[in-house]
């Protein structure tokens, strides 16, 4: 493999001679990363951080998601390393810190072991920078007295890869120290552990050297020779392959960039690989005609190259490309399947109608909390408000239930949006109203998160939308409905949300604050951190604030809407406003995001909020004082029930919502759920990993709460 260097200093890409003299400088970091990604991995180094003169963190964060990057420069702590991985680095390069311990110079076993435990040994690259056979650190200024080969031998089992820089040659382009390379290759051979890889940097200046390094079984990293045009990456790539082993003809697997479908296989010789890079379209060698085969030259069925990669022993290629049309000569989309897209194993449930299309049959719908017919039961299962909405709201709904119902409602909900905007200090253009916040969320998934089959730009390629592993269970349902790939980020052991888990390459982020069903709130600093990061990588973050009115004042991210064009806040009138039956929810965000929601709505149903709902919701917005009283009362009850349950030995998470998340001392969640039910109390139980022993209990009226408490506190649980 050929690794291209991107050394960053003062916000620019630079090349230094001997680690000191600036030779050249470029501004276009992102464009370089996208270009280099076609050929191999990219080494992104923060020279300022390495030299202890500030850092280029924001820029590094923006670059790492753009290619398969290894990052380094100034990695001093395990957290530094973990942060780079979170930002999208495939590997982390560790220099000076690997060789400093106990006030002197030696291999820092403890540190490297800790890093390996945190990010995985295979991600750890230890930089062995050597001058005349001696390891040097601190930007090559400090000699360590550590001999290169012996030290490499010791450090190899602690790393997935060593990066050898011959300092006297770096930036000089006067050739590689091949003897050192061979000795190092011997030194990194592992008997028990998986192989430690070796990459050679520093002074590589000729194609023949790349061939020799490849033959020695090492990868090569290019800096100065690349930027000065002395070596072209395409040419370096060709020479890094093991042509000898495959008799001059290397097999190529061609994979669709958008969905990972394998399209075809073929063979390439040196010429075909070169032409692939030159034309930007996959070229092969036709064995039938024994000639260069420029795929699509006649048929127009081209394969636009995204990236080319060699396999582990450099005798097979993977071409990731975008197919302009079906690729097979039979007219099929691929040589292995007639249809476009990855074939999913059918998840059709046995009872599903044979008339359902594949998408509908494969859905696993959300299961809402039960709405029992038995009026006598105490309903603490769907987070409804136990108190009624104010009389003015009921009156407004009554008035709207008039002969005007023959007319469609205002599709834009103009008056309602105006009132909501005024309430939050925003403009009506910053507000969207929908049929419950569930609908707003569904529209948001459709508008802002890329569907697997639709992604066109490299930035969207297979990047999953992130949300907590324990969260609102409608999110994965929307993701499946719109074919959005998603990934869950584990909450910490105490169920708090770990903001750092979201600071990595992704296709968007959504989380409730406070979270459901845990009720735990994420602090404003962490919320802002996530929004800021998403802003940096150009992705949307949705903060679902369904329960925010029950949390501490000042937690809402609504004041960040004007600062962050990528922030969408979703609110509902179902909880604090006691209007779950009305079905009204909002989104607050930048005008362009709101416009995105309108596009989806108007492709689906132009009138989701009916006349009665608009009128009653408008009245509700004007009743802030009434609702403040209701919310205060619910919070008081919540604190009381939480304290009493905790005293009786239940685990109670500290809630910022209108429900609590609790666990009995000994009994499994299903048993407690059943027993409460037998006693006429309906709560919510999620039979899901990590939370199967927990119950979510809505805060009811004081009377309802007392009945619930009486049963829950009973010395011997009935
Ligand atoms: N978000 C979260 C986190 C929720 O718990 C709920 C209620 N199930 C909603 C959104 C949806 O609320 P609604 O559709 O009633 O506005």
XYZ file of C-alpha atoms and ligand atoms in Angstrom:
734
model
C 0.000 0.000 0.000
C 1.042 3.562 -0.607
C 0.231 6.015 2.159
C 0.105 9.715 1.285
C 1.241 12.248 3.912
C -0.772 15.254 4.931
C 1.308 17.190 7.458
C -0.614 20.115 8.921
C 0.974 23.215 10.410
C -0.789 26.515 11.066
C -3.948 25.298 9.318
C -2.098 24.478 6.102
C -0.637 21.381 4.475
C 3.133 21.656 4.578
C 6.232 19.734 3.683
C 9.271 20.299 5.844
C 12.844 19.385 5.100
C 14.440 17.530 8.004
C 11.404 18.335 10.148
C 12.276 22.044 10.205
C 12.594 24.013 6.948
C 9.341 24.789 5.198
C 9.596 23.717 1.586
C 6.019 23.943 0.404
C 2.605 24.843 1.640
C -0.968 24.191 0.417
C -4.415 25.356 1.559
C -6.693 22.724 0.096
C -6.524 20.031 2.777
C -9.951 18.578 2.120
C -9.479 18.360 -1.650
C -6.117 16.655 -1.164
C -7.619 14.108 1.220
C -10.387 13.224 -1.256
C -7.840 12.809 -4.055
C -5.342 10.770 -1.995
C -8.128 8.476 -0.783
C -8.326 6.997 -4.288
C -4.875 5.482 -3.891
C -4.587 4.362 -0.299
C -4.564 5.416 3.297
C -3.625 8.932 4.316
C -1.310 9.874 7.193
C -2.649 13.081 8.744
C -0.154 14.602 11.156
C -0.689 17.654 13.326
C 2.824 19.093 13.355
C 1.883 21.921 15.716
C 0.555 19.461 18.292
C 3.633 17.288 17.803
C 5.868 20.251 18.524
C 3.753 21.452 21.437
C 2.866 24.700 19.649
C -0.955 24.630 19.687
C -2.946 22.321 17.452
C -5.090 22.009 14.341
C -7.834 19.931 15.965
C -10.791 21.452 14.089
C -9.158 20.908 10.724
C -8.016 17.378 11.568
C -11.560 16.567 12.674
C -12.895 17.774 9.351
C -10.330 15.825 7.313
C -10.431 12.437 9.036
C -13.878 11.418 7.780
C -12.860 12.114 4.174
C -10.683 9.070 3.665
C -9.081 6.093 5.359
C -6.785 8.085 7.599
C -4.188 7.338 10.220
C -3.676 10.349 12.437
C -0.993 11.507 14.796
C 1.074 14.355 16.109
C 1.057 15.207 19.802
C -0.673 12.028 20.994
C 0.326 12.121 24.671
C -2.573 10.402 26.448
C -4.922 7.479 25.918
C -7.735 10.029 25.543
C -5.812 11.800 22.761
C -5.644 8.508 20.877
C -9.282 7.632 21.526
C -10.375 11.083 20.367
C -8.692 10.631 16.993
C -10.484 7.313 16.531
C -13.761 8.975 17.454
C -13.069 11.593 14.814
C -12.726 8.876 12.183
C -9.054 7.845 12.246
C -8.523 4.232 11.226
C -5.207 4.151 13.055
C -3.365 6.404 15.482
C 0.324 7.225 15.170
C 2.217 7.525 18.438
C 5.710 8.953 18.502
C 7.602 10.449 21.444
C 5.242 9.168 24.150
C 5.993 5.570 23.119
C 9.621 6.018 24.145
C 9.432 8.088 27.285
C 8.794 6.613 30.724
C 9.911 7.197 34.299
C 11.827 10.345 33.423
C 14.042 8.585 30.885
C 13.914 6.922 27.491
C 12.639 3.388 27.093
C 9.625 1.662 25.529
C 6.590 2.886 27.454
C 4.904 -0.497 27.819
C 2.223 0.667 30.217
C 1.091 3.493 27.947
C 1.071 1.448 24.746
C -0.821 -1.369 26.449
C -3.435 1.084 27.706
C -3.852 2.618 24.268
C -4.154 -0.838 22.700
C -6.779 -1.808 25.238
C -8.768 1.340 24.488
C -8.605 1.510 20.699
C -7.369 -1.971 19.709
C -3.766 -2.961 19.048
C -4.384 -3.136 15.309
C -5.052 0.612 15.320
C -1.798 1.531 17.059
C 1.032 2.721 14.824
C 4.273 3.455 16.652
C 6.520 5.891 14.841
C 10.141 4.854 15.056
C 11.998 7.896 13.819
C 15.699 7.146 13.662
C 18.871 9.058 12.928
C 21.847 6.852 12.179
C 20.317 3.847 13.884
C 19.211 5.696 17.028
C 15.610 6.565 17.872
C 14.938 10.303 18.131
C 11.882 12.064 19.609
C 10.378 15.552 20.092
C 10.218 16.430 16.408
C 13.551 14.627 15.923
C 15.369 17.069 18.188
C 16.075 14.741 21.118
C 18.281 11.653 20.933
C 17.116 8.764 23.088
C 20.084 6.437 23.005
C 17.660 3.660 22.030
C 18.961 1.470 19.196
C 16.497 1.243 16.299
C 16.354 -2.459 15.551
C 16.440 -3.760 19.130
C 13.821 -1.245 20.193
C 11.615 -2.133 17.221
C 11.808 -5.726 18.368
C 10.506 -4.750 21.812
C 7.805 -2.375 20.621
C 6.404 -4.552 17.805
C 4.184 -6.803 19.989
C 2.556 -3.675 21.421
C 1.578 -2.193 18.057
C -0.310 -3.141 14.940
C 2.188 -1.295 12.809
C 5.539 0.471 12.946
C 6.179 3.582 10.903
C 9.877 3.914 10.195
C 11.220 7.311 9.234
C 14.815 7.628 8.318
C 15.393 11.132 9.630
C 18.610 11.881 7.829
C 16.793 11.202 4.562
C 13.410 12.833 5.336
C 12.585 15.623 2.945
C 15.900 15.075 1.173
C 14.659 12.534 -1.359
C 17.983 10.759 -1.352
C 16.759 7.231 -1.062
C 15.672 4.701 1.477
C 17.882 2.889 3.913
C 16.959 -0.569 2.572
C 19.221 -2.417 4.985
C 17.347 -0.887 7.895
C 14.035 -1.780 6.227
C 14.994 -5.451 5.921
C 16.270 -5.610 9.488
C 13.119 -3.937 10.730
C 10.943 -6.328 8.772
C 12.717 -9.185 10.558
C 12.327 -7.401 13.899
C 8.558 -6.966 13.577
C 7.899 -10.619 12.726
C 5.637 -11.946 15.424
C 5.624 -15.540 16.465
C 2.467 -15.615 18.547
C 0.702 -12.293 17.985
C -0.843 -11.222 14.693
C 1.727 -9.744 12.331
C 2.952 -6.240 12.936
C 2.973 -4.241 9.726
C 5.750 -1.945 8.643
C 5.467 1.321 6.739
C 8.528 3.094 5.497
C 8.713 6.872 5.227
C 11.464 9.371 4.847
C 13.356 10.053 1.703
C 11.575 7.690 -0.699
C 12.248 9.308 -4.029
C 12.156 6.736 -6.810
C 9.740 4.159 -8.151
C 12.411 1.459 -7.882
C 12.572 2.040 -4.142
C 8.834 1.525 -3.839
C 9.197 -1.761 -5.644
C 12.055 -2.803 -3.345
C 10.127 -1.802 -0.212
C 7.074 -3.713 -1.432
C 9.228 -6.752 -2.153
C 10.590 -6.515 1.372
C 6.957 -6.779 2.536
C 6.488 -3.204 3.735
C 4.198 -0.339 2.794
C 5.512 3.029 1.773
C 4.575 6.524 2.859
C 5.149 9.398 0.468
C 5.563 13.059 1.300
C 8.016 15.337 -0.451
C 8.313 13.153 -3.576
C 4.567 13.280 -3.976
C 4.139 17.021 -3.520
C 7.061 17.891 -5.773
C 5.641 15.623 -8.477
C 8.696 13.353 -8.432
C 6.494 10.321 -7.857
C 2.894 10.014 -9.011
C 0.633 8.155 -6.580
C -0.831 6.045 -9.380
C 2.598 4.882 -10.436
C 3.585 4.196 -6.825
C 0.399 2.166 -6.389
C 1.198 0.039 -9.451
C 4.690 -0.709 -8.167
C 3.507 -1.591 -4.690
C 1.536 -4.605 -5.973
C 2.864 -8.144 -5.971
C 2.928 -8.655 -9.732
C 5.387 -11.508 -9.505
C 3.041 -13.640 -7.442
C 0.127 -13.203 -9.826
C 2.054 -13.437 -13.069
C 1.463 -9.842 -14.136
C -2.331 -10.117 -14.019
C -4.066 -9.179 -10.821
C -7.702 -10.085 -10.024
C -9.993 -7.127 -9.368
C -13.226 -7.250 -7.407
C -15.497 -4.362 -8.303
C -17.835 -3.118 -5.645
C -20.583 -0.515 -5.900
C -19.658 2.464 -3.701
C -23.225 3.299 -2.754
C -24.338 0.031 -1.259
C -21.387 -2.361 -1.254
C -22.900 -4.714 -3.833
C -20.277 -6.771 -5.663
C -20.777 -5.948 -9.332
C -18.226 -8.017 -11.200
C -14.681 -9.323 -11.161
C -12.003 -8.909 -13.765
C -8.261 -8.833 -14.246
C -5.870 -5.939 -14.520
C -2.305 -5.661 -15.665
C -0.044 -2.684 -14.963
C -1.495 -0.741 -17.891
C -5.090 -1.267 -16.741
C -4.320 -0.060 -13.218
C -2.533 3.021 -14.588
C -5.419 3.814 -16.963
C -7.909 3.422 -14.125
C -6.254 6.270 -12.254
C -5.688 8.404 -15.338
C -9.290 8.126 -16.567
C -10.987 7.944 -13.204
C -12.974 4.967 -14.554
C -12.224 1.324 -13.841
C -10.185 -0.238 -16.649
C -9.415 -3.945 -16.918
C -7.464 -6.266 -19.142
C -9.635 -8.379 -21.407
C -8.246 -11.894 -21.370
C -10.408 -12.817 -24.376
C -8.983 -10.060 -26.534
C -5.676 -9.769 -24.691
C -6.076 -6.009 -24.724
C -6.864 -3.080 -22.483
C -10.570 -3.055 -21.708
C -11.866 0.403 -20.965
C -15.109 -0.633 -19.361
C -17.954 1.387 -20.811
C -16.006 2.825 -23.744
C -18.586 1.353 -26.145
C -21.514 0.457 -23.931
C -21.473 3.620 -21.807
C -21.672 1.344 -18.735
C -18.821 3.022 -16.916
C -17.562 2.396 -13.423
C -16.440 5.723 -11.917
C -13.572 5.046 -9.527
C -13.967 5.999 -5.885
C -10.917 4.144 -4.564
C -8.630 1.267 -5.346
C -7.182 -0.911 -2.599
C -4.849 -3.881 -2.576
C -5.586 -6.773 -0.242
C -3.326 -7.779 2.648
C -0.722 -9.525 0.512
C -1.065 -7.189 -2.452
C -2.157 -9.826 -4.981
C -5.808 -8.822 -5.405
C -7.543 -5.482 -5.836
C -10.803 -4.033 -4.654
C -12.146 -1.283 -6.880
C -14.851 0.734 -5.174
C -16.766 2.458 -7.933
C -20.068 3.949 -8.994
C -21.819 2.108 -11.799
C -23.551 4.340 -14.330
C -25.736 1.434 -15.484
C -25.917 -2.339 -15.217
C -22.445 -3.799 -15.729
C -23.036 -7.331 -16.982
C -22.985 -8.111 -20.705
C -26.233 -10.048 -20.186
C -27.958 -6.781 -19.293
C -28.163 -7.678 -15.614
C -27.184 -5.059 -13.046
C -24.261 -7.137 -11.804
C -22.582 -10.335 -12.934
C -23.974 -12.044 -9.846
C -27.480 -10.628 -9.564
C -30.098 -9.279 -11.891
C -31.100 -6.461 -9.580
C -29.464 -3.407 -8.159
C -28.724 -3.304 -4.432
C -27.740 -5.752 -1.787
C -30.175 -8.605 -1.501
C -31.600 -8.638 1.975
C -32.713 -11.909 3.467
C -36.461 -11.651 3.555
C -37.787 -10.822 6.978
C -41.372 -11.339 5.905
C -43.343 -12.415 8.929
C -45.390 -15.591 8.415
C -48.632 -13.647 8.828
C -47.683 -10.862 6.394
C -49.923 -10.578 3.376
C -48.402 -11.888 0.142
C -49.529 -8.615 -1.432
C -47.097 -6.532 0.617
C -44.105 -5.191 -1.196
C -40.674 -6.201 0.090
C -40.231 -3.001 2.082
C -43.546 -3.219 3.917
C -43.031 -6.913 4.596
C -39.612 -6.292 6.095
C -40.716 -3.576 8.540
C -40.712 -4.155 12.268
C -43.192 -1.491 13.346
C -43.084 0.467 16.571
C -45.415 -0.861 19.246
C -47.111 1.999 21.087
C -48.051 1.693 24.753
C -51.335 -0.042 25.367
C -54.539 2.049 25.523
C -56.680 -0.182 27.756
C -60.479 -0.235 27.640
C -60.599 -0.824 31.351
C -61.145 2.703 32.654
C -60.500 1.644 36.222
C -56.859 0.843 35.669
C -54.173 3.377 36.457
C -52.481 4.224 33.246
C -48.811 5.030 33.778
C -47.539 3.569 30.516
C -47.482 6.253 27.801
C -46.183 9.396 29.505
C -49.446 11.246 29.146
C -50.126 14.167 31.439
C -52.420 13.180 34.337
C -53.976 16.664 34.367
C -56.356 18.182 31.811
C -55.463 20.929 29.353
C -56.764 24.413 30.305
C -60.432 25.228 29.566
C -59.393 27.787 26.908
C -57.829 24.997 24.838
C -60.912 22.789 25.026
C -63.039 25.798 24.145
C -60.851 26.602 21.114
C -61.202 22.994 19.906
C -65.000 23.185 20.340
C -65.193 26.406 18.413
C -63.154 24.983 15.593
C -65.511 21.996 15.396
C -67.919 24.088 13.332
C -69.232 24.248 9.790
C -65.738 25.403 8.699
C -64.672 21.780 8.949
C -65.824 21.473 5.352
C -62.729 23.521 4.444
C -59.165 22.238 4.419
C -56.971 23.631 7.171
C -54.141 26.095 6.532
C -51.401 23.776 5.197
C -48.675 26.080 6.510
C -50.185 26.400 10.033
C -49.324 30.101 9.748
C -50.895 31.402 12.940
C -49.712 28.524 15.059
C -46.143 28.773 13.772
C -46.162 32.517 14.423
C -47.165 31.940 18.038
C -44.582 29.183 18.561
C -41.871 31.358 16.974
C -42.752 34.299 19.222
C -42.631 32.044 22.264
C -39.085 30.866 21.527
C -37.755 34.139 20.140
C -37.545 32.755 16.595
C -39.125 33.595 13.232
C -42.096 31.631 11.789
C -39.659 30.375 9.113
C -37.850 28.521 11.917
C -40.934 26.515 12.883
C -42.570 23.427 11.405
C -45.781 21.908 12.745
C -46.789 18.302 12.280
C -49.205 15.614 13.356
C -47.486 14.806 16.623
C -43.737 14.928 17.010
C -43.617 11.340 15.754
C -44.600 12.612 12.336
C -42.080 15.449 12.546
C -39.389 12.892 13.394
C -40.439 10.647 10.508
C -40.224 13.613 8.107
C -36.841 14.589 9.547
C -35.420 11.101 8.906
C -36.697 11.321 5.343
C -35.340 14.829 4.801
C -31.901 14.780 6.435
C -30.623 11.230 6.691
C -29.359 9.647 3.509
C -31.148 6.599 2.258
C -28.798 3.719 1.416
C -29.969 3.540 -2.167
C -30.012 7.293 -2.748
C -26.590 8.434 -1.530
C -24.687 10.125 -4.290
C -21.925 12.169 -2.764
C -18.899 10.449 -1.194
C -19.643 12.314 2.018
C -22.802 10.268 2.499
C -21.364 6.907 1.636
C -22.466 4.257 4.115
C -22.297 6.602 7.051
C -24.701 5.478 9.717
C -27.020 7.740 11.642
C -26.130 7.493 15.329
C -28.441 7.285 18.316
C -28.163 5.787 21.803
C -28.564 2.022 22.231
C -31.190 2.670 24.877
C -33.477 5.365 23.505
C -36.782 6.090 21.814
C -37.563 2.877 19.962
C -39.198 4.676 17.072
C -35.801 5.833 15.703
C -34.725 2.457 14.278
C -38.225 2.052 12.849
C -37.976 5.320 10.900
C -34.487 4.350 9.786
C -35.812 1.055 8.383
C -38.798 2.774 6.766
C -36.582 5.221 4.868
C -33.769 2.706 4.338
C -31.305 4.763 6.355
C -28.353 2.892 7.824
C -28.026 3.481 11.526
C -25.808 2.493 14.410
C -26.401 2.675 18.108
C -23.909 4.233 20.501
C -23.897 2.534 23.903
C -24.932 4.588 26.885
C -22.425 4.356 29.737
C -22.989 1.680 32.385
C -24.962 4.188 34.460
C -27.149 4.910 31.375
C -25.791 8.426 30.923
C -25.143 9.475 27.361
C -21.472 9.580 26.386
C -21.156 12.601 24.088
C -17.701 11.456 22.943
C -19.307 8.433 21.288
C -20.934 10.766 18.747
C -17.788 12.628 17.766
C -16.980 10.423 14.821
C -17.829 9.946 11.218
C -21.599 9.582 10.845
C -24.606 10.259 8.682
C -26.372 12.355 11.314
C -27.235 12.139 14.983
C -30.510 11.963 16.865
C -31.081 11.683 20.586
C -33.775 12.686 23.018
C -32.905 15.111 25.763
C -33.914 14.098 28.375
C -33.482 10.588 27.066
C -36.370 8.139 26.951
C -36.944 5.694 28.565
C -34.162 6.496 31.067
C -35.281 10.066 31.869
C -31.631 11.116 32.164
C -30.657 14.523 30.802
C -27.468 15.352 28.933
C -25.799 18.602 30.046
C -25.824 21.617 27.754
C -22.040 21.564 27.257
C -22.159 18.009 25.913
C -25.206 18.761 23.759
C -23.348 21.734 22.285
C -20.255 19.587 21.714
C -22.250 17.134 19.628
C -23.966 19.898 17.659
C -20.647 21.664 17.058
C -19.031 18.450 15.830
C -21.933 17.668 13.511
C -21.670 21.208 12.211
C -17.980 20.638 11.466
C -18.653 17.479 9.455
C -21.723 18.987 7.762
C -24.300 16.654 9.289
C -27.653 17.260 10.955
C -28.301 16.687 14.627
C -31.842 16.258 15.891
C -32.444 16.877 19.561
C -35.781 15.364 20.502
C -36.954 17.555 23.361
C -40.270 15.793 23.991
C -39.707 15.942 27.765
C -37.578 19.082 28.100
C -40.198 21.041 30.064
C -39.718 18.622 32.973
C -35.946 19.183 33.069
C -33.886 21.902 34.729
C -34.334 25.330 33.136
C -31.723 26.262 30.545
C -31.171 22.714 29.272
C -32.932 23.185 25.955
C -30.794 23.705 22.878
C -33.387 26.080 21.438
C -31.077 29.059 21.960
C -28.543 27.380 19.639
C -30.890 27.286 16.649
C -29.697 30.653 15.369
C -26.026 29.657 15.687
C -26.135 26.175 14.169
C -27.786 25.684 10.757
C -27.561 21.895 11.249
C -29.598 21.767 14.465
C -33.206 20.616 14.520
C -35.123 20.584 17.769
C -38.293 18.533 17.993
C -40.988 19.340 20.545
C -44.433 17.999 21.333
C -47.659 19.179 22.931
C -48.374 15.593 24.023
C -46.569 15.674 27.362
C -46.230 18.958 29.250
C -49.156 20.532 27.356
C -51.467 17.607 28.159
C -52.588 17.259 24.536
C -51.495 13.754 23.473
C -54.920 13.263 21.929
C -54.584 16.340 19.730
C -51.476 15.121 17.868
C -49.393 18.259 17.458
C -45.606 18.438 17.421
C -43.074 21.006 16.215
C -39.628 21.310 14.820
C -37.486 24.361 15.466
C -34.487 24.965 13.240
C -32.773 26.919 10.564
C -35.049 28.055 7.725
C -33.408 25.679 5.240
C -34.022 22.664 7.503
C -37.640 23.697 7.980
C -37.960 23.997 4.224
C -36.613 20.428 3.950
C -39.370 19.193 6.258
C -41.982 21.035 4.167
C -40.690 19.324 1.031
C -41.202 15.926 2.607
C -44.589 16.865 4.092
C -45.814 18.157 0.742
C -44.735 14.934 -0.902
C -46.827 12.998 1.584
C -49.801 14.929 3.026
C -50.142 18.694 2.785
C -52.579 18.979 5.695
C -51.214 16.970 8.585
C -52.475 19.366 11.264
C -56.255 19.647 11.089
C -58.369 22.722 11.871
C -59.288 21.624 15.378
C -55.703 20.753 16.226
C -54.385 24.083 14.900
C -56.925 26.075 16.900
C -56.410 24.171 20.153
C -52.625 24.158 19.803
C -52.667 27.915 19.246
C -54.664 28.380 22.434
C -52.252 26.103 24.307
C -49.254 28.187 23.280
C -50.885 31.149 25.027
C -51.278 29.273 28.329
C -47.689 29.255 29.558
C -48.602 30.142 33.149
C -51.177 27.333 33.435
C -48.710 24.794 32.105
C -45.907 25.992 34.370
C -48.107 25.083 37.334
C -48.896 21.633 35.896
C -45.255 20.909 35.197
C -44.181 22.007 38.679
C -46.759 19.700 40.203
C -45.598 16.742 38.128
C -41.969 17.422 39.045
C -42.901 17.515 42.721
C -44.670 14.173 42.444
C -41.732 12.751 40.510
C -39.289 13.732 43.219
C -41.540 12.320 45.913
C -42.135 8.968 44.200
C -38.428 8.680 43.300
C -37.334 9.246 46.891
C -39.897 6.840 48.325
C -39.083 4.065 45.883
C -35.361 4.491 46.499
C -36.021 4.202 50.207
C -37.829 0.934 49.603
C -34.763 -0.419 47.846
C -35.727 0.141 44.207
C -33.140 1.457 41.785
C -34.461 4.786 40.490
C -32.586 6.729 37.827
C -32.582 10.492 38.471
C -35.311 11.631 36.089
C -35.626 14.932 34.238
C -38.848 13.828 32.538
C -42.465 13.060 33.431
C -41.636 9.410 34.051
C -39.179 7.415 36.094
C -37.094 4.422 35.109
C -36.935 1.915 37.943
C -35.698 -1.545 38.809
C -36.820 -3.839 41.599
C -34.184 -5.177 44.010
C -34.582 -8.797 43.041
C -37.478 -9.471 40.691
C -37.149 -9.544 36.908
C -38.830 -6.726 34.977
C -41.475 -8.969 33.400
C -42.581 -10.259 36.796
C -42.901 -6.777 38.261
C -44.757 -5.604 35.179
C -47.224 -8.494 35.433
C -47.791 -8.030 39.159
C -48.446 -4.317 38.778
C -50.833 -5.098 35.984
C -52.687 -7.646 38.085
C -53.119 -4.811 40.569
C -54.605 -2.519 37.948
C -51.467 -0.497 37.274
C -50.216 -0.303 33.751
C -46.571 0.670 33.231
C -44.171 0.202 30.314
C -41.732 -2.669 30.072
C -39.219 -2.982 27.222
C -37.937 -6.499 26.749
C -34.656 -5.278 25.330
C -30.974 -5.777 26.171
C -29.687 -3.846 29.199
C -33.144 -2.671 30.292
C -35.221 -5.847 30.555
C -35.317 -5.513 34.356
C -36.396 -1.883 34.275
C -39.862 -0.392 34.082
C -40.806 3.044 32.835
C -43.460 4.554 35.030
C -45.254 7.734 34.020
C -45.790 10.287 36.762
C -49.510 10.271 37.401
C -51.662 12.439 39.604
C -50.901 12.358 43.322
C -53.725 9.874 43.910
C -52.570 7.545 41.164
C -49.023 7.804 42.458
C -50.111 6.906 45.974
C -51.857 3.768 44.725
C -48.838 2.805 42.686
C -46.532 3.450 45.639
C -48.668 1.441 48.009
C -48.282 -1.618 45.795
C -44.645 -1.028 44.868
C -43.616 -0.456 48.467
C -45.409 -3.459 49.889
C -42.876 -5.311 52.001
C -43.567 -8.501 50.124
C -44.209 -7.466 46.564
C -47.666 -8.843 45.852
N -40.064 11.543 21.175
C -39.964 10.828 22.299
C -38.624 10.664 22.942
C -41.118 10.231 22.861
O -41.012 9.474 23.959
C -42.366 10.416 22.232
C -43.618 9.792 22.833
N -43.787 8.457 22.532
C -42.405 11.167 21.058
C -41.242 11.722 20.568
C -43.673 11.321 20.264
O -44.567 12.204 20.790
P -45.828 12.696 19.961
O -45.829 11.988 18.660
O -46.987 12.366 20.802
O -45.626 14.166 19.774
